[in-house]
Structure formats: structure tokens, C-alpha cells
mmCIF file with all atom_site columns, C-alpha atoms in Angstrom:
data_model
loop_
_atom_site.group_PDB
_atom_site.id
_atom_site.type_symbol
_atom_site.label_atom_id
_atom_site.label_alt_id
_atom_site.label_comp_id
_atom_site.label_asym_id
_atom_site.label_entity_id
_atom_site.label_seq_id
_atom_site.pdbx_PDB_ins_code
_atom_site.Cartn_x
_atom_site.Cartn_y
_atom_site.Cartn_z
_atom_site.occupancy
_atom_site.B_iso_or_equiv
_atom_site.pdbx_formal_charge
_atom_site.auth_seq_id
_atom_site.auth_comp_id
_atom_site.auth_asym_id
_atom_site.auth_atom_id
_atom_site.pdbx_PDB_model_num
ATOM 1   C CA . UNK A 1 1   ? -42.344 -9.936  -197.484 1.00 52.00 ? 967  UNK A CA 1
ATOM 2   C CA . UNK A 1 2   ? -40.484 -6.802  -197.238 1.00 66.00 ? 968  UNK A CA 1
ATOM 3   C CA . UNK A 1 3   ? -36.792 -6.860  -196.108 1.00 82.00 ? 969  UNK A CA 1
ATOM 4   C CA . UNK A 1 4   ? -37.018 -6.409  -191.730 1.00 84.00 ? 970  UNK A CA 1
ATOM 5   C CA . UNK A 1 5   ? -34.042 -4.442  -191.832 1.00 84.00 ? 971  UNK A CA 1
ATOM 6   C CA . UNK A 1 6   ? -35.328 -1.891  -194.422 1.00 87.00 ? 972  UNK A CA 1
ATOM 7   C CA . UNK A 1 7   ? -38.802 -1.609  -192.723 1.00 90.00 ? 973  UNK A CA 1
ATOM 8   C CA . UNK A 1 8   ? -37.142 -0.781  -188.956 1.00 89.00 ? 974  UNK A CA 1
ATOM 9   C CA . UNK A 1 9   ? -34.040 1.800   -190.326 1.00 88.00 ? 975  UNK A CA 1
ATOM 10  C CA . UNK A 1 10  ? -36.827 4.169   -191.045 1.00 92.00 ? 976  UNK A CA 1
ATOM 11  C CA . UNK A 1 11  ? -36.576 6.653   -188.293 1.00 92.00 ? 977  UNK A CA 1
ATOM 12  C CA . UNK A 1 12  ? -40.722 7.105   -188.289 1.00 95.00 ? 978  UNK A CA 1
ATOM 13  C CA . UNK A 1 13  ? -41.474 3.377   -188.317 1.00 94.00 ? 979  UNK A CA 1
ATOM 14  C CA . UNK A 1 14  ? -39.484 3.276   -185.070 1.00 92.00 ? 980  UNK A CA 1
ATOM 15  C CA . UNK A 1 15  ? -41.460 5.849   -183.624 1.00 94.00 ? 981  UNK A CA 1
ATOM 16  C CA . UNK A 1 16  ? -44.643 4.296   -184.205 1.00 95.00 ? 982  UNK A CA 1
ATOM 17  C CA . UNK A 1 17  ? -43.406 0.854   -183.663 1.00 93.00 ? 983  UNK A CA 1
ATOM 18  C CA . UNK A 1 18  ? -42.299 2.957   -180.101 1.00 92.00 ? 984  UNK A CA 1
ATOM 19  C CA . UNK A 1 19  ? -45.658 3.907   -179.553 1.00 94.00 ? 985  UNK A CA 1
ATOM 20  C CA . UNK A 1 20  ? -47.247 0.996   -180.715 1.00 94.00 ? 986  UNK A CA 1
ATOM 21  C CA . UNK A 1 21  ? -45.142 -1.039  -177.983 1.00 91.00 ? 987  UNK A CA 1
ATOM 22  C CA . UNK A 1 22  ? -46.126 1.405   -175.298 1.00 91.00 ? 988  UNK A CA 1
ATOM 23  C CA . UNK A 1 23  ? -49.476 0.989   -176.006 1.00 92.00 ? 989  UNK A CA 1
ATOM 24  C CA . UNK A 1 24  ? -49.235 -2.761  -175.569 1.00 90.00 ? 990  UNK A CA 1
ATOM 25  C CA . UNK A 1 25  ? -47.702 -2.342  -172.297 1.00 87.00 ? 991  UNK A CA 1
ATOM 26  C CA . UNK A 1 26  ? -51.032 -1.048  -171.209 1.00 89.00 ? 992  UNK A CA 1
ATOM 27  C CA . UNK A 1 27  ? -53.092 -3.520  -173.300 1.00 90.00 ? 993  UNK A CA 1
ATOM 28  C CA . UNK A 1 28  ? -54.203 -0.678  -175.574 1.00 92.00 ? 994  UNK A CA 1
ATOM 29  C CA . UNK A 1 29  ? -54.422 0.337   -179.612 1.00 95.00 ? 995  UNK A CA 1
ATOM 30  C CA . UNK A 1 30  ? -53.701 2.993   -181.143 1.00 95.00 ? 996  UNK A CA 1
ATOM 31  C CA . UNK A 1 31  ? -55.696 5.044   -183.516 1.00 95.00 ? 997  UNK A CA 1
ATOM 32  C CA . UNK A 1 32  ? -54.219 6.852   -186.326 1.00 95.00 ? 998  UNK A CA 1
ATOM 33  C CA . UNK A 1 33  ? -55.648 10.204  -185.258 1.00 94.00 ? 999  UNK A CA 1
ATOM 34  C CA . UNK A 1 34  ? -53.294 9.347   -181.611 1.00 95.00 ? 1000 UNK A CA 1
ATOM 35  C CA . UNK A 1 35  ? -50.338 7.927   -183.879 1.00 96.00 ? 1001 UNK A CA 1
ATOM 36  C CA . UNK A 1 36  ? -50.330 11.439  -185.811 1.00 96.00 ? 1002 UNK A CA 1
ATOM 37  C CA . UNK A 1 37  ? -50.650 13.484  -183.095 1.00 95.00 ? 1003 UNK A CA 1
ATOM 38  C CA . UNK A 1 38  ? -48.013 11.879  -180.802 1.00 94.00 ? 1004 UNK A CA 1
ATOM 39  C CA . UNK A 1 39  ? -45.271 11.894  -183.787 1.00 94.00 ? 1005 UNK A CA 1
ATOM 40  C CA . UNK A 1 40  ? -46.205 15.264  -184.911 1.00 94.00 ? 1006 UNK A CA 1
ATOM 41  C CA . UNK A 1 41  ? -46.195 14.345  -188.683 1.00 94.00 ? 1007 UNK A CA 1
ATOM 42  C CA . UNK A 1 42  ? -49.374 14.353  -191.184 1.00 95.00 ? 1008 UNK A CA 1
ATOM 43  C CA . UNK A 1 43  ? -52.135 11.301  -191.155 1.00 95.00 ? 1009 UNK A CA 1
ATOM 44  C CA . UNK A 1 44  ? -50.750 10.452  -194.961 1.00 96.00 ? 1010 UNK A CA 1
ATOM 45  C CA . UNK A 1 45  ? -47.220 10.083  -193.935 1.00 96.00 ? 1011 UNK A CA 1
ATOM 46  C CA . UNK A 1 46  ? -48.531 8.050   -191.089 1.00 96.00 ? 1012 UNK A CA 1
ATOM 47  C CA . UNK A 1 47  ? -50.715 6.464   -193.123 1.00 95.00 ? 1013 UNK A CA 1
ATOM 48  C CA . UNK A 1 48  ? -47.733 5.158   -195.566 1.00 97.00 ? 1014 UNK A CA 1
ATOM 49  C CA . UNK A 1 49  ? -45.763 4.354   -192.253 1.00 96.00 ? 1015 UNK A CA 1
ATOM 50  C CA . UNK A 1 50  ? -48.579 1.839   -190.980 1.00 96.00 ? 1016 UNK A CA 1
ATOM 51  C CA . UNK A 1 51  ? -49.103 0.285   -194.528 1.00 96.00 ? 1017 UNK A CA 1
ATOM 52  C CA . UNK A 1 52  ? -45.132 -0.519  -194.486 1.00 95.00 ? 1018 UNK A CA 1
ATOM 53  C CA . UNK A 1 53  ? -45.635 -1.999  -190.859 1.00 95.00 ? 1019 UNK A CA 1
ATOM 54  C CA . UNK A 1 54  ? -48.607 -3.737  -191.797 1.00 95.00 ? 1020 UNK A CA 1
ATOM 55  C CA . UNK A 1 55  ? -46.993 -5.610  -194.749 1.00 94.00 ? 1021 UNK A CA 1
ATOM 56  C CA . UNK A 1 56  ? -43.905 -6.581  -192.287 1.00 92.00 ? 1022 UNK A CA 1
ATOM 57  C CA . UNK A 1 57  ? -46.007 -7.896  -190.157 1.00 93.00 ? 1023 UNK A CA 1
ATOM 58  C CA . UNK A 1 58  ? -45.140 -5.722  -187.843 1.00 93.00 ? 1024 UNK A CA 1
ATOM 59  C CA . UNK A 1 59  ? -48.555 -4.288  -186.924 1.00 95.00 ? 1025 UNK A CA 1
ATOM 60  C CA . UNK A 1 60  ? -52.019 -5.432  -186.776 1.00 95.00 ? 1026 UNK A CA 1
ATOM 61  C CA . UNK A 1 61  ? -55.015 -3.571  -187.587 1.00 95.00 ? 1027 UNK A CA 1
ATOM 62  C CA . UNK A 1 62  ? -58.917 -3.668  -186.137 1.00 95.00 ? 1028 UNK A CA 1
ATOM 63  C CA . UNK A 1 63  ? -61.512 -1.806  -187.874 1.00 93.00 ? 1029 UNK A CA 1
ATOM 64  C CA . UNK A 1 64  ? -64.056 -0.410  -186.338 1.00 92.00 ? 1030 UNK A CA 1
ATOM 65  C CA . UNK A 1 65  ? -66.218 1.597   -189.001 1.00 91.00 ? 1031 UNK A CA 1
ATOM 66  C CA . UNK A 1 66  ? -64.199 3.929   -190.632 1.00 91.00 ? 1032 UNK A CA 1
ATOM 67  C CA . UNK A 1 67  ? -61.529 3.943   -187.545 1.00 91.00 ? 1033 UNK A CA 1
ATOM 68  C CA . UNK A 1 68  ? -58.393 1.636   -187.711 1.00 93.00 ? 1034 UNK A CA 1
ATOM 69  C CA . UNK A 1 69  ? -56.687 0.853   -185.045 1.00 96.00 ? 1035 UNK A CA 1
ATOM 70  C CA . UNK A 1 70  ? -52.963 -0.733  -184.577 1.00 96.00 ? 1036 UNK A CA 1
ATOM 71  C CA . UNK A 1 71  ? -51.324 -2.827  -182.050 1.00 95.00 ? 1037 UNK A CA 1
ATOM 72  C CA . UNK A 1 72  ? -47.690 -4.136  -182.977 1.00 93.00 ? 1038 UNK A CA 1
ATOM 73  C CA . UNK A 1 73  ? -46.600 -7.679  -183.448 1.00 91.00 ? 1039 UNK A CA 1
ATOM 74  C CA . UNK A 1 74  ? -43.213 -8.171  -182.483 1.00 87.00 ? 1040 UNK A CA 1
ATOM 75  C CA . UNK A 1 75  ? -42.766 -11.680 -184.359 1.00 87.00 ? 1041 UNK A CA 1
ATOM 76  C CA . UNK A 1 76  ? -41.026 -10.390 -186.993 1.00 86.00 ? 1042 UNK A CA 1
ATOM 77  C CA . UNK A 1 77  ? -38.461 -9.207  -185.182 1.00 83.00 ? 1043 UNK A CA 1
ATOM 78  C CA . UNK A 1 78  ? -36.828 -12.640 -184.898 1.00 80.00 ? 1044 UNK A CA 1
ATOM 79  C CA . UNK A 1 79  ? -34.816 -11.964 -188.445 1.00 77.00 ? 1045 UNK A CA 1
ATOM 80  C CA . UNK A 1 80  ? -32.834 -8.921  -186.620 1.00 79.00 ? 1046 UNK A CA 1
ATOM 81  C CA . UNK A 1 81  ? -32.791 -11.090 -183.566 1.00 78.00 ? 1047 UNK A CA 1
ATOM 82  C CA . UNK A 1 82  ? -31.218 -14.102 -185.144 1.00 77.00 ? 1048 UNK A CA 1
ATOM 83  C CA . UNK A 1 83  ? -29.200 -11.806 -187.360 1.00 77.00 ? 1049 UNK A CA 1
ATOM 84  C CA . UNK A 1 84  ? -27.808 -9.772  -184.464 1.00 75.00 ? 1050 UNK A CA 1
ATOM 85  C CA . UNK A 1 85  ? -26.883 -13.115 -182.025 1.00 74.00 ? 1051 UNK A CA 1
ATOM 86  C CA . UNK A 1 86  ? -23.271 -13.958 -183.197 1.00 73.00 ? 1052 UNK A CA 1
ATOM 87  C CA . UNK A 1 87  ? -22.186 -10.455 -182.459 1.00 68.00 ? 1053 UNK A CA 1
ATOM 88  C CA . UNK A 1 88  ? -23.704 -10.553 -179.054 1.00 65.00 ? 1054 UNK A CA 1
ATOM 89  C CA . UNK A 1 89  ? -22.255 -14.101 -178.353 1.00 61.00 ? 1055 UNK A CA 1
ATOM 90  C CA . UNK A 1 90  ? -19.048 -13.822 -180.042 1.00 57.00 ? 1056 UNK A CA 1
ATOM 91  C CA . UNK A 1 91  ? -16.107 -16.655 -180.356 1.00 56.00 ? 1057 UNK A CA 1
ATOM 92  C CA . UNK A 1 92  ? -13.309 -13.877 -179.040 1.00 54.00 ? 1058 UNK A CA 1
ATOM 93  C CA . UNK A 1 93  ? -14.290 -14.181 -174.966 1.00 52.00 ? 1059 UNK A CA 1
ATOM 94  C CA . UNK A 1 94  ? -13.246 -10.438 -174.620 1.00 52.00 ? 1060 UNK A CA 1
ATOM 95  C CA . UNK A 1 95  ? -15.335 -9.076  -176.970 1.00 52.00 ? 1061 UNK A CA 1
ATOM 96  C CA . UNK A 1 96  ? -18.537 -11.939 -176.357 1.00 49.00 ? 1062 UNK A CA 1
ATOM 97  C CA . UNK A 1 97  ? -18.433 -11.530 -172.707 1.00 53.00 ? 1063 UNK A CA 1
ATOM 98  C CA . UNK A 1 98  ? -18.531 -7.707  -172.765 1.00 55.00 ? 1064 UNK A CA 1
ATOM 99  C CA . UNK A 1 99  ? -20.936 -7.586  -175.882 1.00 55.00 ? 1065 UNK A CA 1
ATOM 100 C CA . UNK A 1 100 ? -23.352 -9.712  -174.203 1.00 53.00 ? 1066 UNK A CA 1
ATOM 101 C CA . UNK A 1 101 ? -23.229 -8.057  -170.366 1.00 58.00 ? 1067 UNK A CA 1
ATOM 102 C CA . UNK A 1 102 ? -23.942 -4.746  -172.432 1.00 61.00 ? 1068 UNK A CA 1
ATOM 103 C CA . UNK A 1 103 ? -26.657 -5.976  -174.037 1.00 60.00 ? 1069 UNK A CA 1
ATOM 104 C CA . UNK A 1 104 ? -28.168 -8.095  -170.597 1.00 61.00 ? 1070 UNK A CA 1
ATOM 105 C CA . UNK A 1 105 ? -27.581 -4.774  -168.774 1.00 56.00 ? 1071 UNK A CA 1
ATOM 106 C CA . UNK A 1 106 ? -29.795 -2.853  -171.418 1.00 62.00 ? 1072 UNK A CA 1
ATOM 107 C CA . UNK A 1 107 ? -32.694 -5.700  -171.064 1.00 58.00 ? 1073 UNK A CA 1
ATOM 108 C CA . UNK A 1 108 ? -32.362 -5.291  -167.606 1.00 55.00 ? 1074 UNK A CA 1
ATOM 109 C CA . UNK A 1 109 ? -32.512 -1.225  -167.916 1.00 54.00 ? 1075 UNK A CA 1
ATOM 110 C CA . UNK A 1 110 ? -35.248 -1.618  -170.202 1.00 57.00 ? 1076 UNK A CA 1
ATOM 111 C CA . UNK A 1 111 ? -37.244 -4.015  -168.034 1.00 53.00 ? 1077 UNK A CA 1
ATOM 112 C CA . UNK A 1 112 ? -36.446 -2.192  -164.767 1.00 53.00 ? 1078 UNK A CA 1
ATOM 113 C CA . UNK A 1 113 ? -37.294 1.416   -165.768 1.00 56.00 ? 1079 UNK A CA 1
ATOM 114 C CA . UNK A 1 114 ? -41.066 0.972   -166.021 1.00 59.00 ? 1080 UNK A CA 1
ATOM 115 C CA . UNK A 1 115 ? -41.389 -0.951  -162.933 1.00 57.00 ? 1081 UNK A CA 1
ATOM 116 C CA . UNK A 1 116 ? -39.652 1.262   -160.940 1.00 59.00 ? 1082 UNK A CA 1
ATOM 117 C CA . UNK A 1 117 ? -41.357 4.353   -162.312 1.00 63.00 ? 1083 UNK A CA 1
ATOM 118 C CA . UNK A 1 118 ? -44.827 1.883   -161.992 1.00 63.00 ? 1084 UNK A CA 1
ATOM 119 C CA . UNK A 1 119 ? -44.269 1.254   -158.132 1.00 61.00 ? 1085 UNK A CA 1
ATOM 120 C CA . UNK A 1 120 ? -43.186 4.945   -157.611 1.00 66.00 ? 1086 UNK A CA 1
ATOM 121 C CA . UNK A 1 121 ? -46.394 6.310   -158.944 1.00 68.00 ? 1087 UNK A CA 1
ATOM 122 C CA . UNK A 1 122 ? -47.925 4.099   -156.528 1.00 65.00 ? 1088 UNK A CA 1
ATOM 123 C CA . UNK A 1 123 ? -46.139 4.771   -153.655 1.00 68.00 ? 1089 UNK A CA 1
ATOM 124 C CA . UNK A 1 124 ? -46.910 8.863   -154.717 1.00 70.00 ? 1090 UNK A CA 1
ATOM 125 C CA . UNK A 1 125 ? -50.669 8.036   -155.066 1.00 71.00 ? 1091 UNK A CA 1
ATOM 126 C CA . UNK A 1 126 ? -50.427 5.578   -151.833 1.00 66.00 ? 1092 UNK A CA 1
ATOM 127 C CA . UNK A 1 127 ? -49.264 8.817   -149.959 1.00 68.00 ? 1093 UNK A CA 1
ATOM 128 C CA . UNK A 1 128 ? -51.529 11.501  -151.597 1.00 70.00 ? 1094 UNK A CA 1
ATOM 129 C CA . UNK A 1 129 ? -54.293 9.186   -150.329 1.00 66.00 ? 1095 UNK A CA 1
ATOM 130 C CA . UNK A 1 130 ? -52.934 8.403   -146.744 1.00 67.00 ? 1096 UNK A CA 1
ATOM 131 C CA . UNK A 1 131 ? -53.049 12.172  -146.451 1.00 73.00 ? 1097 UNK A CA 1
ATOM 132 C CA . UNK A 1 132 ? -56.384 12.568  -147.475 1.00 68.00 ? 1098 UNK A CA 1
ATOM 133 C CA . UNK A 1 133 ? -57.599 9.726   -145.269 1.00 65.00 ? 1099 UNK A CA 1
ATOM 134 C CA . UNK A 1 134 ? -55.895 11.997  -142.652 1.00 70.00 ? 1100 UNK A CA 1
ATOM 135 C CA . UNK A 1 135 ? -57.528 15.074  -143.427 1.00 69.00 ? 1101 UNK A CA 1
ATOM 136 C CA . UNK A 1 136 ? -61.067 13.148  -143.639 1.00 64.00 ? 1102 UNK A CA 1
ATOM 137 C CA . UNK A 1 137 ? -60.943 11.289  -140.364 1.00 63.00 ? 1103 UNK A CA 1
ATOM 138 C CA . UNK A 1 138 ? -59.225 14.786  -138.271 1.00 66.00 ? 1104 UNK A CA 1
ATOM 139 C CA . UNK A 1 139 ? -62.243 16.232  -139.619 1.00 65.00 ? 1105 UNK A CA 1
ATOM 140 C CA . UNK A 1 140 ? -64.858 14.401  -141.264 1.00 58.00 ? 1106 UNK A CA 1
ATOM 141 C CA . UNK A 1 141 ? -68.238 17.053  -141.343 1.00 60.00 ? 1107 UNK A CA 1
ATOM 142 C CA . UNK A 1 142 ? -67.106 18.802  -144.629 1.00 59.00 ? 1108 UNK A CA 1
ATOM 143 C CA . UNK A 1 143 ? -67.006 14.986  -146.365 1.00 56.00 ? 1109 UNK A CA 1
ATOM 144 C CA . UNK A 1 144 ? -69.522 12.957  -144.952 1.00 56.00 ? 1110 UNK A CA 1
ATOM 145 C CA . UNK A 1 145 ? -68.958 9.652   -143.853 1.00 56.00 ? 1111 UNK A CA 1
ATOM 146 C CA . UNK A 1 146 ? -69.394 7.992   -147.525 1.00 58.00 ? 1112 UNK A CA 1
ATOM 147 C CA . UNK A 1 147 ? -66.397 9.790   -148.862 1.00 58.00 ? 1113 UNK A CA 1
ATOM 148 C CA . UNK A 1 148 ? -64.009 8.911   -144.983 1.00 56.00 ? 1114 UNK A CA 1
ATOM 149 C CA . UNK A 1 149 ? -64.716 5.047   -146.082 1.00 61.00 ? 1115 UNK A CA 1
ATOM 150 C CA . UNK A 1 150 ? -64.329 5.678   -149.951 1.00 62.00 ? 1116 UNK A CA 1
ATOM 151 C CA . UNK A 1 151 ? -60.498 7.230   -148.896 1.00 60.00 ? 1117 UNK A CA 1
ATOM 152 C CA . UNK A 1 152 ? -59.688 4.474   -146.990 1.00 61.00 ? 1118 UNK A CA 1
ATOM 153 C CA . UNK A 1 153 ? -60.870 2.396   -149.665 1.00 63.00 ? 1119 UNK A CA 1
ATOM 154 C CA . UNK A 1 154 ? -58.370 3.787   -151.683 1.00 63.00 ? 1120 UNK A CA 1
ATOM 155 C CA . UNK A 1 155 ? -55.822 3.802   -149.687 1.00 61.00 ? 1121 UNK A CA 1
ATOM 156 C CA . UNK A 1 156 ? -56.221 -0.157  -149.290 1.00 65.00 ? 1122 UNK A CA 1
ATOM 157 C CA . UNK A 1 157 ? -56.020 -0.750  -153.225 1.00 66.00 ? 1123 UNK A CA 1
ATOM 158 C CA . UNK A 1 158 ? -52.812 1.532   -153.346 1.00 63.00 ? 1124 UNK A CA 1
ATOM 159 C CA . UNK A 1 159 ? -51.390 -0.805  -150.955 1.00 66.00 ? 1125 UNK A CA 1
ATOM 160 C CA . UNK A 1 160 ? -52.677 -3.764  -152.356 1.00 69.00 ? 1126 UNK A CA 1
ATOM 161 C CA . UNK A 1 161 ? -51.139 -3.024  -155.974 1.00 67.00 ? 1127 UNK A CA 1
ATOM 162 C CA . UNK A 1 162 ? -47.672 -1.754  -154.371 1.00 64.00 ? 1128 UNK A CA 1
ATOM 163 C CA . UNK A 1 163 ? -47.291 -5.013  -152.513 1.00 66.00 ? 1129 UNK A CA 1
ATOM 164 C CA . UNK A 1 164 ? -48.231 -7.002  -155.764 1.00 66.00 ? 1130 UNK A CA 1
ATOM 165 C CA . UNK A 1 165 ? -45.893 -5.139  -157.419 1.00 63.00 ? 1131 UNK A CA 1
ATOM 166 C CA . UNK A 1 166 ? -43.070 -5.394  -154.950 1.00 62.00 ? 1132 UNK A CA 1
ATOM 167 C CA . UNK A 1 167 ? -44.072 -9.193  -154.867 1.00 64.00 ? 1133 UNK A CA 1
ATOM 168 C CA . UNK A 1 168 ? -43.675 -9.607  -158.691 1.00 62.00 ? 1134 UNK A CA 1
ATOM 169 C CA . UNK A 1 169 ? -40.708 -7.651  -159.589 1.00 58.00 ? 1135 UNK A CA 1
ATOM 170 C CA . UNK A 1 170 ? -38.830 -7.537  -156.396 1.00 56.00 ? 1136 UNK A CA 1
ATOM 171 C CA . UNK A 1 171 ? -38.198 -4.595  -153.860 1.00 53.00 ? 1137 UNK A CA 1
ATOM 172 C CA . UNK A 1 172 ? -36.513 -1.357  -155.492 1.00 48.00 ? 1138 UNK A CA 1
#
């Protein structure tokens, strides 16, 4: 098995294992054809990339005919994780203490970020359809009666997924 450390200082095996962890945010793959578009580099270079992933065991591939398609495995990562944890929780208290509320406030920055951004696009699509609702019910002829219910359909789901959200991560 190839050396962790070696696999992850490569600069374009962290942007695909970037992208690759985006996509499983959303509970999605990624193609090569996406992976070389969204780096900007050529599908052989990415294709070298992957292979070096793949033997980490850093991604996972599903083929589909001629198409592959990666998700990332973050397993692996336990080596840099274990190798990292004495410098986070140090024996000098200074140095422990500070190292590890740096690196709790950067979970916490990394975990917060896309929530917040998730229940602001909500609350921006929750209010784009209020508005229409608005406009449909001052004057419903133009839209019919099918599309005055379908808005406040809408509306009702934006709702419903910003109060799930608030109930799962908290208020922001």
C-alpha cells in the first residue's frame, strides 16, 4: 500500500479528493469527464491521479460500461489522523490546549459553513416562493388555480426543510 502521506502532498490528489468529498456530501459520484473539467487539467493526468487514489484506498470506483465513476473513502485517512494526534494533544498545556482549540475551532468552521450556507439558501428560496404565492393569490387569472396551490405547495416544503434544518443543527 502506498505511503498516505505521499499520496495526499500531491496538490491534484487534494483537489480531487476535494471534489470527491463534496460530492459525497450530496450522496453523489463523480465521473472523470466532471473530475477533469472541474480541475481544469487533462483526463490522463486525472486519470494517473485516480489510479494513485484508487491504490490508497482512497477512492472507489463503479463502472458503468465504459464510464467510471469515483466516490472517496476516507478510511485511510486514519494513518495521518493517528500520526497528527500527539501534536494536537500535546504534553506542554500551552501549546496542547491552544493546538487543540485551533484545530476544534476549524472542525467546527468546517462543519458550520455548509449548514449555514444550506439553511440560507433555504430561507432565500422560502422567500422567493412566499413572494410568488403573493403574486398568485393578489391575482390568480394569469396562473390558474393549479399553479396558486402548486406555490403554496412549495412554500410548505421550504418551510418544512428550514425547520428540519434548524431542528438538526441548531438556530444560526
Amino acid at each position: 500500500m502506498p505511503d498516505i502521506f505521499a499520496v495526499v502532498a500531491d496538490p491534484t490528489r487534494r483537489e480531487i479528493l476535494d471534489l470527491l468529498l463534496d460530492r459525497r456530501a450530496r450522496n453523489a459520484e463523480a465521473s472523470v469527464s466532471e473530475i477533469v473539467d472541474a480541475l481544469g487539467v487533462t483526463q490522463p493526468t486525472v486519470s494517473k491521479h485516480l489510479k494513485v487514489l484508487r491504490e490508497a484506498g482512497l477512492a472507489l470506483v463503479r463502472e458503468d460500461g465504459q464510464h467510471r465513476y469515483y466516490t472517496i473513502d476516507v478510511r485511510p485517512l486514519d494513518a495521518l489522523d493517528d500520526w497528527l494526534m500527539p501534536f494536537i494533544f500535546s504534553d506542554d498545556e500551552e501549546h496542547g490546549e491552544a493546538a487543540l482549540g485551533a484545530a476544534a475551532f476549524a472542525a467546527w468552521a468546517d462543519v458550520t459553513q455548509p449548514v449555514r450556507q444550506a439553511a440560507e439558501q433555504a430561507r432565500t428560496r422560502a422567500a422567493a416562493a412566499r413572494e410568488a404565492v403573493e403574486r398568485v393569490a393578489n391575482d390568480p387569472k394569469p396562473f390558474g388555480q393549479s399553479v396558486g396551490r402548486r406555490a403554496a405547495d412549495v412554500v410548505h416544503g421550504a418551510k418544512t426543510r428550514v425547520q428540519d434544518a434548524q431542528g438538526r443543527f441548531g438556530r444560526h
